[in-house]
Amino acid sequence: MGLQYALAGIMTMISDNLQAVQARIARACAACGRRPDEVSLLAVSKTFGTEAVLEAARAGQRAFGENYIQEAVEKIAALTRPNAPPLQWHCIGPIQSNKTQLVARHFQWAQTIDRLKIAQRLNDQRPPDLAALNVCIQVNADGGATKSGASPEDAVELALSVAKLPRLRLRGVMSIPDPLPDFDAQCAAHRRVREVFDAIAARLPAGCGKFDTLSLGMTADLEAAIHAGSTMVRVGSGIFGARHYAVQQT
Ligand SMILES: *Cc1c(COP(=O)(O)O)cnc(C)c1O
């Protein structure tokens, strides 16, 4: 088989996979009495090249998530051209202080805010000609000490402080619960994150803008996440296939 045909095969696979994931989302919504348009799909394209992103974009996908900021910025630059569909980029990886400027300049969303210092830097570095940066508080609801994310106790105070920063728009909560094998255990873990979302929503002053995003659920557990109230599932391997990490990323 020639390279052209091999590539064509990969590309059909991405659009077929997108349809299959959309169907999973629709079924999961139907199963718990939610409308499918309550849940948006973030395509997680880390480690995949611009061709894969373009193919997903041709199939109608607009929102993409990236973990490694340097890799993401190169991809975003390559894909920002006249006549190309405008894509929306979400940073879903850890943000170190020395990377905040790149995030503030190149992304529309940063979902991994777990310290006020990072939020302040993003606020100060967001270019004035761009709309405010959409942000989510990353919550570590299962307590693993090595995981990123604010504790449920700290998340509320952090959110109230972030909501005051004028160049950020606090949109919600994001979490990566530990993988669990069965549906009920996944639902319980996701519900703990939902409770943090609700606790923040209850404390935000009126006029804060839309606090509407619960970013929860990946390829393996999106049904349970939707059951627990997710409004945005982040799906990588379910769309693009298995990832291969060629180099150690930081
Ligand atoms: C990689 C990643 C995903 C996607 O994971 P899959 O299991 O491939 O769907 C979602 N969210 C975050 C934060 C990730 O790092």
mmCIF file of C-alpha atoms and ligand atoms in Angstrom:
data_model
loop_
_atom_site.group_PDB
_atom_site.id
_atom_site.type_symbol
_atom_site.label_atom_id
_atom_site.label_comp_id
_atom_site.label_asym_id
_atom_site.label_seq_id
_atom_site.Cartn_x
_atom_site.Cartn_y
_atom_site.Cartn_z
ATOM 1 C CA MET A 1 0.000 0.000 0.000
ATOM 2 C CA GLY A 2 1.375 3.439 -0.926
ATOM 3 C CA LEU A 3 1.868 6.202 1.610
ATOM 4 C CA GLN A 4 -1.033 8.184 0.147
ATOM 5 C CA TYR A 5 -3.413 5.319 0.859
ATOM 6 C CA ALA A 6 -2.005 4.717 4.309
ATOM 7 C CA LEU A 7 -2.537 8.394 5.152
ATOM 8 C CA ALA A 8 -6.034 8.364 3.687
ATOM 9 C CA GLY A 9 -6.810 5.431 5.987
ATOM 10 C CA ILE A 10 -5.645 7.300 9.090
ATOM 11 C CA MET A 11 -7.679 10.325 8.104
ATOM 12 C CA THR A 12 -10.924 8.400 7.618
ATOM 13 C CA MET A 13 -10.251 6.822 10.973
ATOM 14 C CA ILE A 14 -10.216 10.226 12.703
ATOM 15 C CA SER A 15 -13.540 11.313 11.279
ATOM 16 C CA ASP A 16 -15.101 7.900 12.005
ATOM 17 C CA ASN A 17 -13.776 8.041 15.563
ATOM 18 C CA LEU A 18 -15.182 11.544 16.048
ATOM 19 C CA GLN A 19 -18.601 10.300 14.986
ATOM 20 C CA ALA A 20 -18.328 7.324 17.322
ATOM 21 C CA VAL A 21 -17.378 9.575 20.265
ATOM 22 C CA GLN A 22 -20.268 11.952 19.489
ATOM 23 C CA ALA A 23 -22.573 8.926 19.470
ATOM 24 C CA ARG A 24 -21.219 7.837 22.882
ATOM 25 C CA ILE A 25 -21.870 11.335 24.229
ATOM 26 C CA ALA A 26 -25.423 11.312 22.848
ATOM 27 C CA ARG A 27 -26.150 7.875 24.344
ATOM 28 C CA ALA A 28 -24.718 8.857 27.726
ATOM 29 C CA CYS A 29 -26.833 12.028 27.762
ATOM 30 C CA ALA A 30 -29.959 10.096 26.800
ATOM 31 C CA ALA A 31 -29.296 7.576 29.578
ATOM 32 C CA CYS A 32 -29.426 10.276 32.251
ATOM 33 C CA GLY A 33 -32.024 12.583 30.728
ATOM 34 C CA ARG A 34 -29.654 15.304 29.530
ATOM 35 C CA ARG A 35 -29.613 16.970 26.120
ATOM 36 C CA PRO A 36 -26.561 16.101 23.975
ATOM 37 C CA ASP A 37 -25.890 19.810 23.380
ATOM 38 C CA GLU A 38 -25.200 20.212 27.114
ATOM 39 C CA VAL A 39 -21.880 18.403 26.649
ATOM 40 C CA SER A 40 -19.141 19.702 24.372
ATOM 41 C CA LEU A 41 -16.231 17.685 23.045
ATOM 42 C CA LEU A 42 -12.634 18.803 23.478
ATOM 43 C CA ALA A 43 -10.350 16.841 21.133
ATOM 44 C CA VAL A 44 -7.044 16.215 22.930
ATOM 45 C CA SER A 45 -4.381 16.350 20.235
ATOM 46 C CA LYS A 46 -1.186 16.157 22.328
ATOM 47 C CA THR A 47 1.578 14.191 20.553
ATOM 48 C CA PHE A 48 -0.383 14.233 17.269
ATOM 49 C CA GLY A 49 0.673 16.408 14.355
ATOM 50 C CA THR A 50 -1.008 19.194 12.484
ATOM 51 C CA GLU A 51 -2.371 16.814 9.817
ATOM 52 C CA ALA A 52 -4.385 14.959 12.444
ATOM 53 C CA VAL A 53 -5.746 18.232 13.862
ATOM 54 C CA LEU A 54 -6.626 19.425 10.358
ATOM 55 C CA GLU A 55 -8.465 16.227 9.625
ATOM 56 C CA ALA A 56 -10.510 16.568 12.804
ATOM 57 C CA ALA A 57 -11.180 20.193 11.850
ATOM 58 C CA ARG A 58 -12.376 19.088 8.403
ATOM 59 C CA ALA A 59 -14.798 16.772 10.162
ATOM 60 C CA GLY A 60 -16.171 19.780 12.049
ATOM 61 C CA GLN A 61 -14.208 19.675 15.315
ATOM 62 C CA ARG A 62 -13.153 23.152 16.520
ATOM 63 C CA ALA A 63 -11.940 22.827 20.140
ATOM 64 C CA PHE A 64 -8.571 21.187 20.826
ATOM 65 C CA GLY A 65 -6.727 20.447 24.053
ATOM 66 C CA GLU A 66 -2.943 20.378 24.443
ATOM 67 C CA ASN A 67 -0.749 19.479 27.430
ATOM 68 C CA TYR A 68 2.751 20.481 26.402
ATOM 69 C CA ILE A 69 2.940 24.193 25.840
ATOM 70 C CA GLN A 70 5.918 24.359 23.497
ATOM 71 C CA GLU A 71 4.483 21.611 21.289
ATOM 72 C CA ALA A 72 1.105 23.346 21.318
ATOM 73 C CA VAL A 73 2.447 26.762 20.359
ATOM 74 C CA GLU A 74 4.200 25.301 17.307
ATOM 75 C CA LYS A 75 0.991 23.555 16.242
ATOM 76 C CA ILE A 76 -1.136 26.650 16.812
ATOM 77 C CA ALA A 77 1.255 28.759 14.719
ATOM 78 C CA ALA A 78 1.208 26.216 11.882
ATOM 79 C CA LEU A 79 -2.593 26.039 11.900
ATOM 80 C CA THR A 80 -3.360 29.750 12.145
ATOM 81 C CA ARG A 81 -3.638 30.821 8.516
ATOM 82 C CA PRO A 82 -5.971 32.918 6.458
ATOM 83 C CA ASN A 83 -8.930 30.851 5.198
ATOM 84 C CA ALA A 84 -8.359 28.129 7.807
ATOM 85 C CA PRO A 85 -11.280 27.567 10.197
ATOM 86 C CA PRO A 86 -10.674 29.352 13.515
ATOM 87 C CA LEU A 87 -9.773 26.735 16.098
ATOM 88 C CA GLN A 88 -10.123 27.101 19.851
ATOM 89 C CA TRP A 89 -7.138 25.976 21.937
ATOM 90 C CA HIS A 90 -7.345 24.797 25.547
ATOM 91 C CA CYS A 91 -4.275 24.336 27.737
ATOM 92 C CA ILE A 92 -4.916 21.199 29.800
ATOM 93 C CA GLY A 93 -1.368 20.511 31.017
ATOM 94 C CA PRO A 94 0.506 21.865 34.040
ATOM 95 C CA ILE A 95 1.542 25.522 33.675
ATOM 96 C CA GLN A 96 4.891 26.564 35.142
ATOM 97 C CA SER A 97 5.631 30.244 35.741
ATOM 98 C CA ASN A 98 8.063 30.412 32.829
ATOM 99 C CA LYS A 99 5.309 29.250 30.412
ATOM 100 C CA THR A 100 2.502 31.624 31.412
ATOM 101 C CA GLN A 101 3.381 34.167 28.743
ATOM 102 C CA LEU A 102 3.023 31.603 25.944
ATOM 103 C CA VAL A 103 -0.305 30.438 27.356
ATOM 104 C CA ALA A 104 -1.570 34.010 27.740
ATOM 105 C CA ARG A 105 -0.672 34.808 24.146
ATOM 106 C CA HIS A 106 -1.709 31.704 22.251
ATOM 107 C CA PHE A 107 -4.615 29.966 23.976
ATOM 108 C CA GLN A 108 -8.300 30.811 24.412
ATOM 109 C CA TRP A 109 -8.630 28.642 27.536
ATOM 110 C CA ALA A 110 -6.384 27.543 30.406
ATOM 111 C CA GLN A 111 -8.048 24.733 32.355
ATOM 112 C CA THR A 112 -5.301 23.935 34.842
ATOM 113 C CA ILE A 113 -5.264 26.858 37.283
ATOM 114 C CA ASP A 114 -4.333 25.501 40.703
ATOM 115 C CA ARG A 115 -2.439 28.437 42.226
ATOM 116 C CA LEU A 116 -3.210 32.131 42.404
ATOM 117 C CA LYS A 117 0.317 33.052 41.310
ATOM 118 C CA ILE A 118 -0.179 31.413 37.905
ATOM 119 C CA ALA A 119 -3.580 33.062 37.479
ATOM 120 C CA GLN A 120 -2.092 36.458 38.279
ATOM 121 C CA ARG A 121 0.694 36.021 35.749
ATOM 122 C CA LEU A 122 -1.791 34.952 33.040
ATOM 123 C CA ASN A 123 -3.943 37.974 33.886
ATOM 124 C CA ASP A 124 -0.990 40.364 33.671
ATOM 125 C CA GLN A 125 0.362 38.820 30.461
ATOM 126 C CA ARG A 126 -2.886 38.473 28.508
ATOM 127 C CA PRO A 127 -2.410 40.783 25.503
ATOM 128 C CA PRO A 128 -4.836 43.741 25.560
ATOM 129 C CA ASP A 129 -6.018 43.082 21.985
ATOM 130 C CA LEU A 130 -7.291 39.595 22.892
ATOM 131 C CA ALA A 131 -10.508 38.724 24.715
ATOM 132 C CA ALA A 132 -10.129 37.740 28.366
ATOM 133 C CA LEU A 133 -8.643 34.258 28.811
ATOM 134 C CA ASN A 134 -11.219 31.618 29.824
ATOM 135 C CA VAL A 135 -9.983 29.649 32.833
ATOM 136 C CA CYS A 136 -10.976 26.679 34.963
ATOM 137 C CA ILE A 137 -9.776 25.765 38.428
ATOM 138 C CA GLN A 138 -8.120 22.341 38.395
ATOM 139 C CA VAL A 139 -9.312 20.316 41.375
ATOM 140 C CA ASN A 140 -7.649 17.245 42.838
ATOM 141 C CA ALA A 141 -10.655 15.592 44.436
ATOM 142 C CA ASP A 142 -9.117 12.201 45.170
ATOM 143 C CA GLY A 143 -6.251 13.568 47.155
ATOM 144 C CA GLY A 144 -3.199 11.933 45.553
ATOM 145 C CA ALA A 145 -0.382 14.047 46.970
ATOM 146 C CA THR A 146 1.657 14.039 43.770
ATOM 147 C CA LYS A 147 -1.182 15.119 41.513
ATOM 148 C CA SER A 148 -1.705 18.678 40.385
ATOM 149 C CA GLY A 149 -4.875 20.479 41.296
ATOM 150 C CA ALA A 150 -6.148 22.466 44.256
ATOM 151 C CA SER A 151 -7.692 20.540 47.127
ATOM 152 C CA PRO A 152 -11.497 20.822 47.328
ATOM 153 C CA GLU A 153 -11.024 23.025 50.413
ATOM 154 C CA ASP A 154 -8.631 25.440 48.684
ATOM 155 C CA ALA A 155 -10.495 25.470 45.357
ATOM 156 C CA VAL A 156 -13.324 27.708 46.542
ATOM 157 C CA GLU A 157 -11.062 30.480 47.877
ATOM 158 C CA LEU A 158 -8.851 30.233 44.799
ATOM 159 C CA ALA A 159 -11.883 30.555 42.511
ATOM 160 C CA LEU A 160 -13.142 33.630 44.379
ATOM 161 C CA SER A 161 -9.737 35.293 43.934
ATOM 162 C CA VAL A 162 -9.439 34.306 40.269
ATOM 163 C CA ALA A 163 -12.925 35.677 39.572
ATOM 164 C CA LYS A 164 -11.643 39.150 40.489
ATOM 165 C CA LEU A 165 -8.903 39.194 37.838
ATOM 166 C CA PRO A 166 -10.139 41.377 34.971
ATOM 167 C CA ARG A 167 -8.252 39.711 32.097
ATOM 168 C CA LEU A 168 -9.451 36.211 33.065
ATOM 169 C CA ARG A 169 -12.962 34.786 32.830
ATOM 170 C CA LEU A 170 -13.573 32.101 35.400
ATOM 171 C CA ARG A 171 -15.623 29.481 33.536
ATOM 172 C CA GLY A 172 -15.586 26.407 35.741
ATOM 173 C CA VAL A 173 -13.749 23.441 37.161
ATOM 174 C CA MET A 174 -11.569 20.766 35.582
ATOM 175 C CA SER A 175 -10.352 17.496 37.067
ATOM 176 C CA ILE A 176 -8.544 14.276 36.165
ATOM 177 C CA PRO A 177 -9.809 11.667 38.633
ATOM 178 C CA ASP A 178 -7.658 8.564 39.062
ATOM 179 C CA PRO A 179 -8.628 5.797 36.620
ATOM 180 C CA LEU A 180 -11.164 3.433 38.150
ATOM 181 C CA PRO A 181 -12.422 0.200 36.597
ATOM 182 C CA ASP A 182 -16.139 0.316 37.226
ATOM 183 C CA PHE A 183 -18.883 2.765 36.395
ATOM 184 C CA ASP A 184 -20.193 3.329 39.922
ATOM 185 C CA ALA A 185 -16.756 4.109 41.334
ATOM 186 C CA GLN A 186 -16.091 6.484 38.411
ATOM 187 C CA CYS A 187 -19.417 8.232 39.052
ATOM 188 C CA ALA A 188 -18.622 8.653 42.748
ATOM 189 C CA ALA A 189 -15.234 10.224 41.941
ATOM 190 C CA HIS A 190 -16.776 12.528 39.356
ATOM 191 C CA ARG A 191 -19.536 13.557 41.746
ATOM 192 C CA ARG A 192 -16.925 14.746 44.249
ATOM 193 C CA VAL A 193 -15.648 17.155 41.595
ATOM 194 C CA ARG A 194 -19.195 18.230 40.787
ATOM 195 C CA GLU A 195 -19.673 19.115 44.456
ATOM 196 C CA VAL A 196 -16.683 21.457 44.295
ATOM 197 C CA PHE A 197 -18.157 23.073 41.174
ATOM 198 C CA ASP A 198 -21.477 23.573 43.001
ATOM 199 C CA ALA A 199 -19.746 24.968 46.096
ATOM 200 C CA ILE A 200 -17.930 27.566 43.991
ATOM 201 C CA ALA A 201 -21.084 28.465 42.042
ATOM 202 C CA ALA A 202 -22.902 29.062 45.338
ATOM 203 C CA ARG A 203 -20.236 31.501 46.569
ATOM 204 C CA LEU A 204 -19.556 33.531 43.410
ATOM 205 C CA PRO A 205 -20.989 37.038 43.588
ATOM 206 C CA ALA A 206 -23.708 37.926 41.082
ATOM 207 C CA GLY A 207 -22.470 39.496 37.860
ATOM 208 C CA CYS A 208 -19.379 37.289 37.620
ATOM 209 C CA GLY A 209 -20.355 36.078 34.160
ATOM 210 C CA LYS A 210 -20.918 32.538 32.986
ATOM 211 C CA PHE A 211 -19.677 29.858 35.356
ATOM 212 C CA ASP A 212 -20.830 26.999 33.198
ATOM 213 C CA THR A 213 -18.042 24.489 32.570
ATOM 214 C CA LEU A 214 -17.409 21.195 34.322
ATOM 215 C CA SER A 215 -14.490 19.704 32.359
ATOM 216 C CA LEU A 216 -14.590 16.060 33.331
ATOM 217 C CA GLY A 217 -14.279 12.719 31.575
ATOM 218 C CA MET A 218 -11.821 11.228 29.094
ATOM 219 C CA THR A 219 -11.935 8.326 26.620
ATOM 220 C CA ALA A 220 -12.255 5.690 29.340
ATOM 221 C CA ASP A 221 -14.807 7.329 31.623
ATOM 222 C CA LEU A 222 -16.832 9.877 29.693
ATOM 223 C CA GLU A 223 -20.158 8.113 30.365
ATOM 224 C CA ALA A 224 -19.694 8.319 34.139
ATOM 225 C CA ALA A 225 -18.558 11.945 33.858
ATOM 226 C CA ILE A 226 -21.663 12.894 31.874
ATOM 227 C CA HIS A 227 -23.779 11.077 34.434
ATOM 228 C CA ALA A 228 -22.185 13.235 37.153
ATOM 229 C CA GLY A 229 -22.839 16.473 35.253
ATOM 230 C CA SER A 230 -19.830 17.033 32.976
ATOM 231 C CA THR A 231 -20.333 19.755 30.370
ATOM 232 C CA MET A 232 -17.039 19.139 28.542
ATOM 233 C CA VAL A 233 -15.382 15.792 27.928
ATOM 234 C CA ARG A 234 -11.708 15.715 26.893
ATOM 235 C CA VAL A 235 -11.056 12.850 24.502
ATOM 236 C CA GLY A 236 -7.666 11.995 23.010
ATOM 237 C CA SER A 237 -7.028 8.344 22.181
ATOM 238 C CA GLY A 238 -10.715 7.759 21.383
ATOM 239 C CA ILE A 239 -10.318 10.183 18.471
ATOM 240 C CA PHE A 240 -6.681 10.058 17.393
ATOM 241 C CA GLY A 241 -5.638 6.550 18.458
ATOM 242 C CA ALA A 242 -2.891 5.430 20.833
ATOM 243 C CA ARG A 243 -0.230 7.987 21.739
ATOM 244 C CA HIS A 244 3.483 7.382 21.321
ATOM 245 C CA TYR A 245 5.762 9.525 23.409
ATOM 246 C CA ALA A 246 8.888 10.011 21.324
ATOM 247 C CA VAL A 247 10.662 12.431 23.644
ATOM 248 C CA GLN A 248 10.438 13.196 27.308
ATOM 249 C CA GLN A 249 8.210 16.261 27.612
ATOM 250 C CA THR A 250 8.183 18.761 30.405
HETATM 251 C C1 LIG B 1 -4.288 13.183 27.673
HETATM 252 C C2 LIG B 1 -5.401 13.848 28.416
HETATM 253 C C3 LIG B 1 -6.741 13.605 28.083
HETATM 254 C C4 LIG B 1 -7.189 12.607 27.036
HETATM 255 O O1 LIG B 1 -6.985 11.316 27.496
HETATM 256 P P1 LIG B 1 -7.525 10.044 26.665
HETATM 257 O O2 LIG B 1 -7.540 8.954 27.660
HETATM 258 O O3 LIG B 1 -6.577 9.829 25.551
HETATM 259 O O4 LIG B 1 -8.889 10.401 26.176
HETATM 260 C C5 LIG B 1 -7.707 14.329 28.762
HETATM 261 N N1 LIG B 1 -7.387 15.219 29.713
HETATM 262 C C6 LIG B 1 -6.112 15.469 30.060
HETATM 263 C C7 LIG B 1 -5.825 16.469 31.113
HETATM 264 C C8 LIG B 1 -5.096 14.776 29.433
HETATM 265 O O5 LIG B 1 -3.824 15.014 29.804
#
